[in-house]
XYZ file of C-alpha atoms in Angstrom:
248
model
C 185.402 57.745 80.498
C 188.975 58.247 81.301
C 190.787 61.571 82.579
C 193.775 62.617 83.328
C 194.995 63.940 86.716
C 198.667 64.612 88.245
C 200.148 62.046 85.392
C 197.766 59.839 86.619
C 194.284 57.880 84.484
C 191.039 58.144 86.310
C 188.587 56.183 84.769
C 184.550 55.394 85.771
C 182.987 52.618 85.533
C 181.343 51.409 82.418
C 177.931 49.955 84.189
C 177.524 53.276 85.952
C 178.272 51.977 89.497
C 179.332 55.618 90.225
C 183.058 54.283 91.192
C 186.108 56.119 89.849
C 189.552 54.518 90.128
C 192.627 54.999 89.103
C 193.487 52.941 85.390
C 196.997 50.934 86.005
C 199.507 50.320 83.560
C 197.809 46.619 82.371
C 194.978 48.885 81.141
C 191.694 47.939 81.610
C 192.198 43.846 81.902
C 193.846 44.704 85.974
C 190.083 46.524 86.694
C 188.175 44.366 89.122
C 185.050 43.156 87.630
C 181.338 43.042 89.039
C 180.472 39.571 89.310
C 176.793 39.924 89.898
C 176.210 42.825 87.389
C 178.220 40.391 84.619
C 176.407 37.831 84.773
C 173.388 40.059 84.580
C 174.717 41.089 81.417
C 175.513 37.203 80.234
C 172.350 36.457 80.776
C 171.109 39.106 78.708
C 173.198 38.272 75.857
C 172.268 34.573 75.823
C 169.689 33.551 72.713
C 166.640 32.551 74.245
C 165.274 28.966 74.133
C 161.967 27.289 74.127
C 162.381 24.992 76.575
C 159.051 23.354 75.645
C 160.963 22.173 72.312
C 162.599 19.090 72.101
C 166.590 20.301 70.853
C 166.803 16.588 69.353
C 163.401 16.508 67.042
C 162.534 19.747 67.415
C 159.248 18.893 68.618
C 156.932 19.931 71.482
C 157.837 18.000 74.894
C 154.919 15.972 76.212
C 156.424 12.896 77.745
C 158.888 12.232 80.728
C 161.534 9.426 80.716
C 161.273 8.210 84.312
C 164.246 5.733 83.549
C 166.665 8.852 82.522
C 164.680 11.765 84.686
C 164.207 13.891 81.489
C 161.835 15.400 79.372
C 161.275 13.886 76.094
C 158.959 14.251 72.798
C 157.145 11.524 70.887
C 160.019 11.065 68.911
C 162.203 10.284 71.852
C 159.905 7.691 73.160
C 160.296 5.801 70.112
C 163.899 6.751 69.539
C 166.475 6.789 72.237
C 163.995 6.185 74.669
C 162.138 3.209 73.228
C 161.492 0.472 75.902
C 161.946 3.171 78.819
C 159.378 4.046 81.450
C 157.630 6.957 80.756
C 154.541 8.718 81.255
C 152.589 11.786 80.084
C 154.020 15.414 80.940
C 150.768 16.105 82.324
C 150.163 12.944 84.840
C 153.553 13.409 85.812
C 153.562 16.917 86.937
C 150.128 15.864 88.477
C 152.109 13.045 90.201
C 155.001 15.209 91.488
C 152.502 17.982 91.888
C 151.141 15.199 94.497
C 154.154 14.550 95.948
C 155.170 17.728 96.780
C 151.801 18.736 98.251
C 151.995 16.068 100.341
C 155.361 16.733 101.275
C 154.609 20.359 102.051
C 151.467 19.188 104.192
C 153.476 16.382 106.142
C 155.940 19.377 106.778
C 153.386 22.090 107.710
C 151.961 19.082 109.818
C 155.392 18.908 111.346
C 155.426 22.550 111.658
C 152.161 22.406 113.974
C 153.770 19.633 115.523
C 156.619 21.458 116.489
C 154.738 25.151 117.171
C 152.533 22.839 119.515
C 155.827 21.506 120.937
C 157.379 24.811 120.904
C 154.283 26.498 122.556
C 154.037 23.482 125.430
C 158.064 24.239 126.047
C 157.821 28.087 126.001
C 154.612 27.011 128.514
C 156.876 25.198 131.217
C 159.668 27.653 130.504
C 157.242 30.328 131.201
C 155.550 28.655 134.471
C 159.075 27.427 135.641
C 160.100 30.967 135.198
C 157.068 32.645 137.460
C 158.197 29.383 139.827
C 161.516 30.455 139.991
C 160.554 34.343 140.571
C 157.988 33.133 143.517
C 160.603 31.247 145.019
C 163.151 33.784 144.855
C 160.379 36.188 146.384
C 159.966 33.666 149.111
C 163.540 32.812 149.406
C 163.781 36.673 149.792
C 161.101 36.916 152.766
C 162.377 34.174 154.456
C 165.446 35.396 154.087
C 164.596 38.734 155.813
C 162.820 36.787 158.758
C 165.564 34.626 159.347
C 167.899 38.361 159.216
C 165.216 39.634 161.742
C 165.587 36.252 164.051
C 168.869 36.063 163.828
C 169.060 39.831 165.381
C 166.295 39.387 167.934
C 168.717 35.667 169.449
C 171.386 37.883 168.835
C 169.406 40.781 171.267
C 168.325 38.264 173.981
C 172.221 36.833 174.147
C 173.544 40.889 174.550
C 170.526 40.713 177.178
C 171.570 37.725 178.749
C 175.153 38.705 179.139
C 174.488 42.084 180.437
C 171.884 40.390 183.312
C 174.862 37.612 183.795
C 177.035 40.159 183.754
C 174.304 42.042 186.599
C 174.536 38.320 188.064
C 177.947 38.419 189.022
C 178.694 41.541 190.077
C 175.742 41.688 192.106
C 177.297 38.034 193.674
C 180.804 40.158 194.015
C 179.241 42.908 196.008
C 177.286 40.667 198.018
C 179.862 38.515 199.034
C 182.067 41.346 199.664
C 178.798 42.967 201.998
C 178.955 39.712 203.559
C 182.711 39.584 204.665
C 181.840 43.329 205.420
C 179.361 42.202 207.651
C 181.068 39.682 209.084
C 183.594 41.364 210.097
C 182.150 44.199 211.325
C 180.546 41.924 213.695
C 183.685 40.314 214.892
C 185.275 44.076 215.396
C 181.367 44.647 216.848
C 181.874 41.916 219.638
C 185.203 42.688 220.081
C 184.011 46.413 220.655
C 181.054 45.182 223.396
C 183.754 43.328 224.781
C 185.844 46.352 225.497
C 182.680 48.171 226.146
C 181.488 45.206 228.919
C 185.333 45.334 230.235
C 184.814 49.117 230.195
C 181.395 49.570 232.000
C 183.056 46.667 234.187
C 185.748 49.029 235.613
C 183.635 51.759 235.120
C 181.235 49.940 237.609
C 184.039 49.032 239.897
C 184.915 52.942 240.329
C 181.717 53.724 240.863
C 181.463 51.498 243.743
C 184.401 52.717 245.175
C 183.529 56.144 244.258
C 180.661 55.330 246.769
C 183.164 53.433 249.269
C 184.833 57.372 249.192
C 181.545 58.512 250.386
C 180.973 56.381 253.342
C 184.255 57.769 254.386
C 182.980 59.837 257.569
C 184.060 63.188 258.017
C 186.682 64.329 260.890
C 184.490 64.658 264.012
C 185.092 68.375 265.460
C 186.543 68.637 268.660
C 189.209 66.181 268.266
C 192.364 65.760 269.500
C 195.139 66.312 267.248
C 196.458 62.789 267.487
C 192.809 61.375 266.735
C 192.765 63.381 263.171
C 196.093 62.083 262.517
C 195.342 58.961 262.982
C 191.738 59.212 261.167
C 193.434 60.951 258.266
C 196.335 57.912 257.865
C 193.533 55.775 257.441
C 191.468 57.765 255.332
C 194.657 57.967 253.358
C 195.581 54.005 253.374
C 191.786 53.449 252.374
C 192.219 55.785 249.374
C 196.108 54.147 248.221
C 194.206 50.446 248.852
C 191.281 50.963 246.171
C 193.813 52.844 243.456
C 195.874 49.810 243.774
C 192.655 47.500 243.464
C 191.705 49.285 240.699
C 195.218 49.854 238.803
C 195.421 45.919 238.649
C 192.184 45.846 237.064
């Protein structure tokens, strides 16, 4: 079916494929053609055949040249066949029948083979994989107890620099108490010797503090000239010990 629109031929397809295209000037030969749905309808046109008849004798097939691989009648196996190995249609197809029945339990044998090999490797790929997932679950614990040793050494070294750090400055202070101490010793004895030198002269005085009191008073009644004289020595005994004790 074949329409026009804008100057231009719109035509569907034949085998109802429900495509419309556009019909170019080479007409209908420059349509692109179904390949499958052709040779549907090739196949459908085709005469059909008996393929139980012989095409040569035109007689039913019952023997099979094994010499030529074909199927034959019993005019072909004295005709063009004569002298050829062949056999009956029916022990033949038992025979192949055989052969492929033992081919298809050799393979299904193979088949259990290989599920039974396939089942033994999905086996060690399975246990190799719960081995792999218990060693990664291991590798992970260890893993975190190693973390947690690693930051308990890494504790006790803080620890053990702060206390060597304790260590040394507890060495700086006391050596400093020590040269402290030390010298307030020295400045000590040099303090009890100025305190020994001090009591010394302090001693000294005192004696002649009590050398002043021995000094006997003017006697009454005395001449003038006698308390002159008592009083000039009075006064030489006096400018004696302040010399005495000036060169101390």
């Amino acid at each position: 079916m074949a329409e026009a629109q804008n100057s231009r031929i719109l035509i569907t397809c034949p085998l109802r494929c429900d495509q419309r295209t556009i019909l170019r000037e080479g007409g209908i030969f420059t349509l692109p053609l179904d390949r499958f749905k052709m040779s549907i309808i090739e196949t459908l046109s085709e005469p059909t055949v008996d393929e139980n008849i012989c095409a040569t004798h035109d007689e039913r097939i019952k023997h099979f040249c094994r010499d030529c691989n074909e199927l034959i009648c019993s005019e072909c196996v004295l005709d063009s066949h004569l002298g050829h190995k062949s056999s009956k249609l029916e022990k033949t197809l038992a025979e192949d029948l055989g052969v492929k029945l033992k081919k298809i339990l050799e393979s299904v044998s193979d088949e259990e083979a290989a599920n039974r090999m396939l089942e033994g490797v999905i086996a060690r790929k399975t246990t190799n994989v719960l081995r792999k997932s218990k060693l990664e679950e291991e590798g992970a614990i260890l893993e975190e107890k190693l973390e947690a040793i690693n930051d308990e050494l890494e504790n006790v070294e803080n620890e053990l620099e702060r206390d060597e750090n304790l260590t040394d400055t507890i060495s700086t202070n006391l050596k400093e108490f020590v040269r402290s101490s030390k010298k307030a010793l020295k400045d000590l004895e040099e303090d009890r010797l100025k305190v020994d030198q001090f009591v010394g002269k302090y001693c000294n005085a005192l004696k002649s503090y009590q050398m002043f009191e021995e000094f006997q008073p003017i006697p009454k009644n005395s001449s003038t000239q006698f308390r002159f004289l008592f009083c000039c020595f009075q006064l030489l005994s006096i400018i004696f010990l302040a010399t005495e004790l000036l060169q101390r």
